[in-house]
CSV table of C-alpha atoms and ligand atoms in Angstrom, one decimal:
chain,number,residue,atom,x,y,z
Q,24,UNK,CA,16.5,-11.5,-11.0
Q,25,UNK,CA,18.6,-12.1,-8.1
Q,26,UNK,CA,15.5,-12.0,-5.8
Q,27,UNK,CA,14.0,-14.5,-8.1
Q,28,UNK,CA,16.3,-17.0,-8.2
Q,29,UNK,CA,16.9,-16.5,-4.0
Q,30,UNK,CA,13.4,-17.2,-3.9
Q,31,UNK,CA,13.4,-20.4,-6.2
Q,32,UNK,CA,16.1,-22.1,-4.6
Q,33,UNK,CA,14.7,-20.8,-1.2
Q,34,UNK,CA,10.9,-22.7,-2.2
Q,35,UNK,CA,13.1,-25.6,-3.6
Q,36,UNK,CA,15.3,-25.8,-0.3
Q,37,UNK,CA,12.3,-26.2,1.8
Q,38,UNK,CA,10.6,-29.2,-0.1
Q,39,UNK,CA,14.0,-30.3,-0.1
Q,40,UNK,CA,13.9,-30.0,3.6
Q,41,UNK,CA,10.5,-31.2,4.1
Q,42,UNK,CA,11.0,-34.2,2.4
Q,43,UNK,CA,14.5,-35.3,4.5
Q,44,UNK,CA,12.9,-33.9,7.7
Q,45,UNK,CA,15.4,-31.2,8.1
Q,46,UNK,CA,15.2,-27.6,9.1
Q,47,UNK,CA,17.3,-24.7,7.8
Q,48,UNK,CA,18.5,-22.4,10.1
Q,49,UNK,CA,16.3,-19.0,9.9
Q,50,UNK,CA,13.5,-21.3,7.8
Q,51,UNK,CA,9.9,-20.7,9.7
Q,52,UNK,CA,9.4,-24.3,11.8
Q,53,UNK,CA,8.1,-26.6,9.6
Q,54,UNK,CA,4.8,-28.3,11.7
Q,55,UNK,CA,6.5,-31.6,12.1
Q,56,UNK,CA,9.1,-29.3,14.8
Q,57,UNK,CA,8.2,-27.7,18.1
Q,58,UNK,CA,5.6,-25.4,18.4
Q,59,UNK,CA,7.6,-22.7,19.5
Q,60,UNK,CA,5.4,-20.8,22.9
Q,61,UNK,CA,6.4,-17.1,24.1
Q,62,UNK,CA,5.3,-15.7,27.6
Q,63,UNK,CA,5.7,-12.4,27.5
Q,64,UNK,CA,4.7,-11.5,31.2
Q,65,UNK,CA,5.7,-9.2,34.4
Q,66,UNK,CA,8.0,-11.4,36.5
Q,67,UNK,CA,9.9,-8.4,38.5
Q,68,UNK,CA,7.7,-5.4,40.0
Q,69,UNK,CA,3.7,-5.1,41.2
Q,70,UNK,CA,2.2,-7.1,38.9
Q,71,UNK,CA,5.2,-9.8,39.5
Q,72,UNK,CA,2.6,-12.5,41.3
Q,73,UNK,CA,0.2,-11.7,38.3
Q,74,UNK,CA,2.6,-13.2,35.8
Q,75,UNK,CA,3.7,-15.8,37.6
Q,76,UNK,CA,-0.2,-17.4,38.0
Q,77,UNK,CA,-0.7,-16.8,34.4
Q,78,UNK,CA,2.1,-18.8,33.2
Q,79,UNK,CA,1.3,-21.6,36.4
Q,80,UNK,CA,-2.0,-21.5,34.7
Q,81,UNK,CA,-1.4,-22.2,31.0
Q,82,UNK,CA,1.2,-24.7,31.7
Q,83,UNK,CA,-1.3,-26.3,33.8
Q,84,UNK,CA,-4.6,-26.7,31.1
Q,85,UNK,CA,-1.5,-27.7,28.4
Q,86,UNK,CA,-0.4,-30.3,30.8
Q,87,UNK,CA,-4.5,-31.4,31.4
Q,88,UNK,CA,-4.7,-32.0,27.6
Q,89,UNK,CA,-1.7,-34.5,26.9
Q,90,UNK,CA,1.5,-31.5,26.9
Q,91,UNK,CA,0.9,-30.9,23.2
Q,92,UNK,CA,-0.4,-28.7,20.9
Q,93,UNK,CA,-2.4,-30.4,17.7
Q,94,UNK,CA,0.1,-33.2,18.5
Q,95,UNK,CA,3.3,-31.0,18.6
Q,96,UNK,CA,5.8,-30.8,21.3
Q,97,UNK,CA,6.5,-27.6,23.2
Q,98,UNK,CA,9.2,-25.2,23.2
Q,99,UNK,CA,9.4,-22.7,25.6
Q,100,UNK,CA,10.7,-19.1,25.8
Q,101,UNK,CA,10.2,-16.6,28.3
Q,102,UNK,CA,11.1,-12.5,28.9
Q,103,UNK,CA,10.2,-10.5,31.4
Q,104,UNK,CA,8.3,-7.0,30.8
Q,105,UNK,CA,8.6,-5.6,34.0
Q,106,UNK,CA,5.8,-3.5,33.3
Q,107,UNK,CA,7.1,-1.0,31.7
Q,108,UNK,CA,5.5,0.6,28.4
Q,109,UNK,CA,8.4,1.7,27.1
Q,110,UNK,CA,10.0,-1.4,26.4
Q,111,UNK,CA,6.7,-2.9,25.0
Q,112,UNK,CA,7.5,-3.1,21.5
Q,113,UNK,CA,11.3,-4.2,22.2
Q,114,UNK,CA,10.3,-6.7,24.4
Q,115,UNK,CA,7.8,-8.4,22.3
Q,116,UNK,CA,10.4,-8.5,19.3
Q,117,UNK,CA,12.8,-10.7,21.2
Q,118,UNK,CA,10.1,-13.1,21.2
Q,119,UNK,CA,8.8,-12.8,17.8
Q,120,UNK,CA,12.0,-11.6,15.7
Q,121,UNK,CA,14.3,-13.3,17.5
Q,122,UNK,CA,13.0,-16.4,19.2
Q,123,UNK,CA,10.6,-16.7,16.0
Q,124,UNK,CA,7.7,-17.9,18.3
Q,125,UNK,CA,4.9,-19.3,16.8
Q,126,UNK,CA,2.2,-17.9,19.0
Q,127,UNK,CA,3.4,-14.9,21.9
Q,128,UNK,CA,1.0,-15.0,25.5
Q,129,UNK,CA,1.1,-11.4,27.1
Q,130,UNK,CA,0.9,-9.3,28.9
Q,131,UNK,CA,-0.7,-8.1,32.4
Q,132,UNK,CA,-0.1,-4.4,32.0
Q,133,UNK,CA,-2.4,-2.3,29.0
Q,134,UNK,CA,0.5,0.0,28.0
Q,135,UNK,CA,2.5,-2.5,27.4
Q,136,UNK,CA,0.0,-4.7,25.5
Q,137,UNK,CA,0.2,-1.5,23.0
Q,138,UNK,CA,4.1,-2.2,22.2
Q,139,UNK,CA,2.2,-6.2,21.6
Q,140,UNK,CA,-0.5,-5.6,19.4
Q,141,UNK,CA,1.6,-3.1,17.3
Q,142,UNK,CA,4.2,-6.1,16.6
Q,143,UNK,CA,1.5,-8.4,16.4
Q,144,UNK,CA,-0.5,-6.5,13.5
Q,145,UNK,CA,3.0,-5.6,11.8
Q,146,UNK,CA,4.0,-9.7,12.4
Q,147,UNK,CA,1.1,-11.9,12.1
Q,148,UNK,CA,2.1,-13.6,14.9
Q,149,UNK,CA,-1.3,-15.2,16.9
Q,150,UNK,CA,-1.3,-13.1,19.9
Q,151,UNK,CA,-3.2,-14.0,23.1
Q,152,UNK,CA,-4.1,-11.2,25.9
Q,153,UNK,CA,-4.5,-13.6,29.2
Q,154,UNK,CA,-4.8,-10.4,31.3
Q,155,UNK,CA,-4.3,-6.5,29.7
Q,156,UNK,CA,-7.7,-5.1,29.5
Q,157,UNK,CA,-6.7,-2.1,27.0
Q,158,UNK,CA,-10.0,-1.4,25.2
Q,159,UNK,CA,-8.0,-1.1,21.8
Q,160,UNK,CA,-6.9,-4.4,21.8
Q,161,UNK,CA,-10.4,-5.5,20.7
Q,162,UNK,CA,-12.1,-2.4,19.1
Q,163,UNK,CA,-10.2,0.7,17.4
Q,164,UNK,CA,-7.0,-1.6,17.0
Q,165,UNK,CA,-8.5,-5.2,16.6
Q,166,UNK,CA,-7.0,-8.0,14.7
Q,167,UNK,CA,-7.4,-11.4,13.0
Q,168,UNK,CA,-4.5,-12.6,14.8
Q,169,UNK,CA,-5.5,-11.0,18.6
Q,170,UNK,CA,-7.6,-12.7,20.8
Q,171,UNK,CA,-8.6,-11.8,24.1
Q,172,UNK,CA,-8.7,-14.5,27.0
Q,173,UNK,CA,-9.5,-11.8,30.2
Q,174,UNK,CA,-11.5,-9.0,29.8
Q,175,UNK,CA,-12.2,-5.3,28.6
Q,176,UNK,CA,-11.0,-2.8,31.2
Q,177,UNK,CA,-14.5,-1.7,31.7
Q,178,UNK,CA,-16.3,-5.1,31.6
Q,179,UNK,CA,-15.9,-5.7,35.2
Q,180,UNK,CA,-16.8,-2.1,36.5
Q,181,UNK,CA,-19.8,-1.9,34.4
Q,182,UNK,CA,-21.3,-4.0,36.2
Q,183,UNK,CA,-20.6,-2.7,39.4
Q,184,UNK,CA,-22.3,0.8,39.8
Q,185,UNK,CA,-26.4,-0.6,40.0
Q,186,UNK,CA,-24.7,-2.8,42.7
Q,187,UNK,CA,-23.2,0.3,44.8
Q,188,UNK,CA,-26.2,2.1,44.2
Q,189,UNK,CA,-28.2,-1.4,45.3
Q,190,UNK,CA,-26.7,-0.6,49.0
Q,191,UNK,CA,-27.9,3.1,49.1
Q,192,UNK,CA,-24.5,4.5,48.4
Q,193,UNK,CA,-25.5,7.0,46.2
Q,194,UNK,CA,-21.9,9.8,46.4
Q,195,UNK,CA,-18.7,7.6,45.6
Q,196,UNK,CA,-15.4,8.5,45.5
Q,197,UNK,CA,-13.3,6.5,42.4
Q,198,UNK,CA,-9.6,6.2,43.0
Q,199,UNK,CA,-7.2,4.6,40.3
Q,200,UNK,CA,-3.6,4.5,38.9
Q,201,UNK,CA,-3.7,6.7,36.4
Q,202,UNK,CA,-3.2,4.9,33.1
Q,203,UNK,CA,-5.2,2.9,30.1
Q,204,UNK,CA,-6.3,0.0,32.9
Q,205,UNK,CA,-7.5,2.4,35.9
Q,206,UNK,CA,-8.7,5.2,33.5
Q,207,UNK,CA,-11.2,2.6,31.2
Q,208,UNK,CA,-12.0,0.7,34.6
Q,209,UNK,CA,-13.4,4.5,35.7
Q,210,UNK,CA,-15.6,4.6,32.1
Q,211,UNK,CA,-17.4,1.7,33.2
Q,212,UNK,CA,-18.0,2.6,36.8
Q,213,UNK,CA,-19.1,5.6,35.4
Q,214,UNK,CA,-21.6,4.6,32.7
Q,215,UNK,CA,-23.2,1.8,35.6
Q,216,UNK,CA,-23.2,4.3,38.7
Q,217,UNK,CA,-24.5,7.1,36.5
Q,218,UNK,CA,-27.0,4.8,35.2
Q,219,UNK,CA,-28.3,4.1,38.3
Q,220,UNK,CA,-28.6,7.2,40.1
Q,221,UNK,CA,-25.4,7.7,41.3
Q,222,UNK,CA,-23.4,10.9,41.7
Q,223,UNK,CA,-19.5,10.9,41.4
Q,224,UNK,CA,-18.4,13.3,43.7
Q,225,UNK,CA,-14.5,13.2,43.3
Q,226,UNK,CA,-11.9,11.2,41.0
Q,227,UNK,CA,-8.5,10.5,42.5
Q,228,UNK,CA,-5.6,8.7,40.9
Q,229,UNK,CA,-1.9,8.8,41.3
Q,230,UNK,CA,0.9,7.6,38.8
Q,231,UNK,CA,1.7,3.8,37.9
Q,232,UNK,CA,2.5,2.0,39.9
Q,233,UNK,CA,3.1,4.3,42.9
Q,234,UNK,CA,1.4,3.2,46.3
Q,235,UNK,CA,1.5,7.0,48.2
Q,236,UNK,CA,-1.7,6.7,49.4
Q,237,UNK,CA,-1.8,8.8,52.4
Q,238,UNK,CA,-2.6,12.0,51.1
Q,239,UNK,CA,-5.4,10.5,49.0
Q,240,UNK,CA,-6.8,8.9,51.7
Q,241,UNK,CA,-6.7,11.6,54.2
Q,242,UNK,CA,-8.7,13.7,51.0
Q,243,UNK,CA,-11.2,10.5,50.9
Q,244,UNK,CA,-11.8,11.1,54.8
Q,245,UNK,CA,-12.4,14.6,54.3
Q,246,UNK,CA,-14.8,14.4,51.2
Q,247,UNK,CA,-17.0,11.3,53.7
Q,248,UNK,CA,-18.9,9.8,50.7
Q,249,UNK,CA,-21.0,7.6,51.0
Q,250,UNK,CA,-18.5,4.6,49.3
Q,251,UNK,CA,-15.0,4.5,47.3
Q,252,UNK,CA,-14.6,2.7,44.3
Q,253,UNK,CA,-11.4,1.8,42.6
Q,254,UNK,CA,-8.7,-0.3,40.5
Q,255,UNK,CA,-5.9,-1.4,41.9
Q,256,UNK,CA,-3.9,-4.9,41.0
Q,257,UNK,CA,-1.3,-6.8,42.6
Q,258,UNK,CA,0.9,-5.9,44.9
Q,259,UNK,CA,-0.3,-2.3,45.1
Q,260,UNK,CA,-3.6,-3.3,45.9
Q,261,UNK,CA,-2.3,-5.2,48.8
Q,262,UNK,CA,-0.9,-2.0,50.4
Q,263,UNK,CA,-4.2,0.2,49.3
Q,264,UNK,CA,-6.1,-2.6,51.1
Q,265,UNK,CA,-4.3,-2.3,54.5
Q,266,UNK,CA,-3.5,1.6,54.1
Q,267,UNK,CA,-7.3,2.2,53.5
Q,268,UNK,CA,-8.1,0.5,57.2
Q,269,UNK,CA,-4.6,2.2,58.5
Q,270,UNK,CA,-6.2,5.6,57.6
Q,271,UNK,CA,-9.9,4.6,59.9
Q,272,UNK,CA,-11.7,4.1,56.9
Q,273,UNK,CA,-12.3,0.8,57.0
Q,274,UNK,CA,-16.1,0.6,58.9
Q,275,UNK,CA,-16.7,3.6,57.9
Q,276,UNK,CA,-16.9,4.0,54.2
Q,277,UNK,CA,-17.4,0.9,52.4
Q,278,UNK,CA,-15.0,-0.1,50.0
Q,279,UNK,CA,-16.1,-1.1,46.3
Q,280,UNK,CA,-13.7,-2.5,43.3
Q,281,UNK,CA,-12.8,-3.7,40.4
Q,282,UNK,CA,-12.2,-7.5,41.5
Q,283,UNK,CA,-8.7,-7.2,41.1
Q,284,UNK,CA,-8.5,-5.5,44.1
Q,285,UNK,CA,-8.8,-8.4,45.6
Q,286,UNK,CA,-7.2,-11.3,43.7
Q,287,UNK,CA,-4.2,-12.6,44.7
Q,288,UNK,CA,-3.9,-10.1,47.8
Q,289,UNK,CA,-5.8,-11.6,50.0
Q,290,UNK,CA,-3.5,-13.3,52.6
Q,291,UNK,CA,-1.3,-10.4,52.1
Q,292,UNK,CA,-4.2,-8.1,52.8
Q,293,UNK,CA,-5.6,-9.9,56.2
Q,294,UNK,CA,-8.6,-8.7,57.8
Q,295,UNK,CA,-8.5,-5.5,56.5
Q,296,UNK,CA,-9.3,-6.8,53.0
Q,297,UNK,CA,-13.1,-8.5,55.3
Q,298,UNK,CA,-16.1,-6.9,53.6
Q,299,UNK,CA,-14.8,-5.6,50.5
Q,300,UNK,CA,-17.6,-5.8,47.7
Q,301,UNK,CA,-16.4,-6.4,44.2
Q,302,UNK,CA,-17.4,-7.3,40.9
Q,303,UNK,CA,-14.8,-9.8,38.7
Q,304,UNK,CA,-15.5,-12.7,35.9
Q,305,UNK,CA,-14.6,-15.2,38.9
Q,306,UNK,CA,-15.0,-15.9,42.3
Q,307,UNK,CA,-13.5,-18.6,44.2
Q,308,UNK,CA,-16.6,-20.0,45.8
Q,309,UNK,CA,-17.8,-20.8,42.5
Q,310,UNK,CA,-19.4,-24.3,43.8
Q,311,UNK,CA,-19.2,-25.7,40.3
Q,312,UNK,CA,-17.1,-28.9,39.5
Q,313,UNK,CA,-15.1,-27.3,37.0
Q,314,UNK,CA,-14.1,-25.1,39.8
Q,315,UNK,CA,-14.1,-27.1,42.5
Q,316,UNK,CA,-11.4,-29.7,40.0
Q,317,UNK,CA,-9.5,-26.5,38.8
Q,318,UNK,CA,-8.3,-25.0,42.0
Q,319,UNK,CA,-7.9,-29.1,44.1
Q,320,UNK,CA,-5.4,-29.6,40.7
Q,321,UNK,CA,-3.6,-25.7,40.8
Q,322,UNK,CA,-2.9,-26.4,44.5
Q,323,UNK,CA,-1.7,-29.6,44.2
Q,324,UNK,CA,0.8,-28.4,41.4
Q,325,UNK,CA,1.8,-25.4,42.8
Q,326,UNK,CA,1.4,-25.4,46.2
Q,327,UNK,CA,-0.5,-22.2,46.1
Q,328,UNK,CA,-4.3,-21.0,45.8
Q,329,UNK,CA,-5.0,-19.7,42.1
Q,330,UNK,CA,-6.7,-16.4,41.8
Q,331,UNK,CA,-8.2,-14.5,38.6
Q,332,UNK,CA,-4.9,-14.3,36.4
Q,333,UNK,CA,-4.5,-18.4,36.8
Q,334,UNK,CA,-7.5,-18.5,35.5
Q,335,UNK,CA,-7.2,-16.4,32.6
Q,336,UNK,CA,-3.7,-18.1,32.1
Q,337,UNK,CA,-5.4,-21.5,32.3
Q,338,UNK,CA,-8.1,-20.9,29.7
Q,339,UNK,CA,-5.6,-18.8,27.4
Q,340,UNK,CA,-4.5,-22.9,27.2
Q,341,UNK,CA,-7.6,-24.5,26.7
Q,342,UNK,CA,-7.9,-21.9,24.0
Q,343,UNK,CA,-4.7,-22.6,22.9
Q,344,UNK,CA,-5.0,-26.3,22.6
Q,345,UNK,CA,-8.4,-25.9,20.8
Q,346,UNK,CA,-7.5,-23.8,18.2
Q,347,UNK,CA,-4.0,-25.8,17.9
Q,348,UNK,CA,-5.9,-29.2,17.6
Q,349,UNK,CA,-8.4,-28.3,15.1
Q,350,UNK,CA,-5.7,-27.7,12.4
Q,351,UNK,CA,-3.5,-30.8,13.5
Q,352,UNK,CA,-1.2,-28.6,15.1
Q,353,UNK,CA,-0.3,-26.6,11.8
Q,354,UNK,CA,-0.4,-23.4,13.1
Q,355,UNK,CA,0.6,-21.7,9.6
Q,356,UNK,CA,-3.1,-22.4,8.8
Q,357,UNK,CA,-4.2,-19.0,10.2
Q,358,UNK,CA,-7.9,-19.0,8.3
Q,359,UNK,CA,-8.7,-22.5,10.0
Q,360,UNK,CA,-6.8,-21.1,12.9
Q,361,UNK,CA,-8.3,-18.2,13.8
Q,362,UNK,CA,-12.1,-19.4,12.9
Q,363,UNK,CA,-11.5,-22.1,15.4
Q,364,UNK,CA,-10.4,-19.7,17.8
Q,365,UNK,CA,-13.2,-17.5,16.9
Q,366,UNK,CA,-15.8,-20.0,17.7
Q,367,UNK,CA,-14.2,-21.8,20.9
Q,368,UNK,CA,-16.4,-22.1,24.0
Q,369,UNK,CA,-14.0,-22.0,26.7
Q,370,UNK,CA,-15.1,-24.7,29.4
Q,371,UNK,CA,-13.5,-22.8,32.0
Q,372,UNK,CA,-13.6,-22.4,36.1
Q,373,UNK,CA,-14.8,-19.2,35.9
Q,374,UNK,CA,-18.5,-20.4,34.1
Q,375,UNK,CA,-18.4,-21.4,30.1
Q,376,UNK,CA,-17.7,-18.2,27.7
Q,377,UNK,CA,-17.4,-17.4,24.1
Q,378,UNK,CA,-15.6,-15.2,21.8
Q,379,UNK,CA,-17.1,-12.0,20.6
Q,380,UNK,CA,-16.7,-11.0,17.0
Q,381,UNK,CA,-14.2,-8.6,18.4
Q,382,UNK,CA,-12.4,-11.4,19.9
Q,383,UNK,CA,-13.1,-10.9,24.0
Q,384,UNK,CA,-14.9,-13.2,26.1
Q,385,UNK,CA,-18.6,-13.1,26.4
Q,386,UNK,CA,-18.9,-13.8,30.2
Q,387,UNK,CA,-20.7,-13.3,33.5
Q,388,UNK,CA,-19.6,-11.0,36.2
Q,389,UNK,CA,-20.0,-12.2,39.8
Q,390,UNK,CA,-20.6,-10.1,42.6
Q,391,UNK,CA,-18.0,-11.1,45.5
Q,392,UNK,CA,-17.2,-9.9,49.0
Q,393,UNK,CA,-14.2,-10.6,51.1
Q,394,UNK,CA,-14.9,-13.3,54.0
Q,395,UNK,CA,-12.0,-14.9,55.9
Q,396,UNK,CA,-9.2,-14.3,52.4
Q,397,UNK,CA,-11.8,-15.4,50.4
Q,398,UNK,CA,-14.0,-13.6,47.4
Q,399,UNK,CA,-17.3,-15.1,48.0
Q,400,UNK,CA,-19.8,-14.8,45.7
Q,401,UNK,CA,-23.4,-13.4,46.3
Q,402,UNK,CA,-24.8,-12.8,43.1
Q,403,UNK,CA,-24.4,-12.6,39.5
Q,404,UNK,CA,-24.1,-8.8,38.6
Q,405,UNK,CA,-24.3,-9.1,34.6
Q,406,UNK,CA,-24.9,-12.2,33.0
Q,407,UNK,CA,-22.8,-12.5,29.3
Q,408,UNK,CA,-21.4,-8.9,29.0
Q,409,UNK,CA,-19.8,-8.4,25.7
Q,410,UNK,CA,-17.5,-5.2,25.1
Q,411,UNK,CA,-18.9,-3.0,22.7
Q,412,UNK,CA,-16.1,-4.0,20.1
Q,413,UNK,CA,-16.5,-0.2,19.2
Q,414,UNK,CA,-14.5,1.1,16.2
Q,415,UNK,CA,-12.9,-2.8,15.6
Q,416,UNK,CA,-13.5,-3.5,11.9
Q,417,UNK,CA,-13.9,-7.1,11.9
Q,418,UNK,CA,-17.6,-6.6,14.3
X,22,PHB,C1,-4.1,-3.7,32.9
X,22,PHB,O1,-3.1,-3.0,32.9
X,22,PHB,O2,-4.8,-3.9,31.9
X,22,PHB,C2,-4.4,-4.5,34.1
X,22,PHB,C3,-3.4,-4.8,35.0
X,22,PHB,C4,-3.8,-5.6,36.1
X,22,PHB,C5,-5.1,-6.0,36.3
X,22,PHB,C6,-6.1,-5.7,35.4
X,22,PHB,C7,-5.7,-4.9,34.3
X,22,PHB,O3,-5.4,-6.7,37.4
């Protein structure tokens, strides 16, 4: 009875309040208010640079299309995950219990995307991934309300194998952090090197995010295979990079990667990054206009270059503004929402891409190698890879 009645006068309160304009205090934003945005990104530790692009990016494609969404203005709110797992889930509930954000952006790292999409199935609240490649995200864990502006942690590395094996390196070593990112990166450099002939002679990996290299490396020298392959992001990569040519392997076994190696690093890495062959859903020396326009407007604003994650920050914008326009900017319209989403084609710098039914882009991977701090590309080694979507109920 009591419930009843709290909700009557609660439904009559907020025609009561639509109708003067007003908004209660706790009462979900009505459409005419902000749209209330949540980064939920790293901004302290390895991975600090990656968050910082990603947000530089969004705010940029926003600011391309007018500063709204559907019409809305913006409100902002911001927390830091430092990258830690274990304060996934709490982290994401600032946003979404107590900022009450309409739509949360995050994260970089996959274990903390888990503490995400757990508050994001139990909230509704639209989630979009602009970087963590946790395979769950879009197959055994999948959601309406979860879409996917990066990648699959094995998208890029599938493609990368045939291209090792392409160069007669036929014995590779793989070395990763050991966690969701570096161990699902490893299942598609497995599948593709397999594939092609290739023979895995030794897997290395050391704990998140730890940069101890030497005693890997000095293994590495001692096993002389033909090439390493490996996945390592941000500021750790930087120091793998110069502690790889530090050790005298540079020149003498090539060095493969996941593109992230090499995004972001590269003025940090110097010359010891030259040569490095990788395989990423961008390259810089895309000689489109789209990319050419992109990265002339991301320097001009930020004074900086944009790598991989401004990318994927920039279309998790142009996604944003899509989906937001198509429903006027009433983002409590989740069916219209989500199949506008669903059926975006993302105009971005990296080459145009589409959702798959799992909600992760359909995209080409380039092949790129290092030449004076910058990933050049030299071929296109898949052309629209799609995750498998394995196990996500909604494919
Ligand atoms: C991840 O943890 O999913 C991750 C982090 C950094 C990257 C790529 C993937 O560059």
């Amino acid at each position: 009875m009591t419930t009843r009645r709290l909700v009557l006068s609660r439904s009559a309160a907020v025609i009561g309040a639509a109708s003067t304009g007003l908004l209660l205090p706790g009462m979900a934003q009505a459409q005419s208010g902000k749209v209330r945005v949540g980064f939920m990104l790293p901004y302290t530790g390895t991975f600090a640079q990656l968050g910082v692009a990603i947000e530089n990016g969004v705010r940029l494609a926003i600011d391309q299309q007018g500063g709204k969404l559907g019409g809305r203005e913006i409100e902002w709110f911001k927390v830091d995950d430092e990258s830690d797992p274990s304060k996934g889930i709490e982290n994401a509930n600032k946003l979404v219990q107590r900022d009450k954000v309409d739509v949360l952006i995050g994260t970089v790292h996959s274990g903390v995307q888990m503490g995400i999409q757990k508050v994001a199935r139990d909230s509704g609240v639209l989630s979009l991934i602009p970087n963590a490649g946790v395979h769950a995200a879009t197959r055994g864990l999948c959601a309406p309300n979860v879409f996917r502006t990066s990648f699959s942690n094995s998208q890029p590395t599938r493609a990368l194998g045939a291209a090792m094996v392409a160069k007669g390196h036929k014995k590779a070593v793989w070395i990763t952090w050991k966690y969701a990112a570096g161990d699902e990166a490893f299942e598609g450099f497995k599948e593709s090197y397999t594939a092609a002939g290739g023979t895995i002679v030794k897997e290395l990996g050391l704990p998140f995010p730890n940069v101890e290299f030497q005693a890997l490396l000095t293994e590495i020298a001692a096993l002389k295979p033909d090439a390493v392959a490996c996945f390592f992001a941000g500021g750790g990569a930087a120091k793998f990079i110069k502690d790889y040519a530090a050790a005298g392997l540079k020149g003498k076994i090539p060095l493969y990667g996941s593109g992230f190696l090499t995004e972001g690093v590269l003025d940090a890495a110097g010359p010891a990054a030259d040569g490095i062959v990788t395989t990423m859903h961008y390259s810089d020396s895309l000689d489109t206009p789209r990319n050419k326009a992109f990265r002339l407007a991301y320097a001009t604003t930020f004074k900086a270059q944009p790598d991989v994650y401004a990318v994927q920050g920039y279309d998790t914008g142009l996604l944003l503004v899509q989906g937001a326009n198509a429903v006027k900017g009433d983002l409590s319209a989740k069916p219209a929402l989500y199949k506008a989403l669903e059926s975006a084609v993302i105009d971005s710098p990296r080459g145009k891409w589409t959702m798959s039914k799992a909600h992760n882009p359909v995209q080409d991977i380039y092949l790129r190698v290092v030449e004076n701090k910058e990933n050049k590309v030299i071929g296109v080694a898949a052309k629209a890879l799609a995750d498998s979507g394995a196990g996500c109920k909604m494919v």
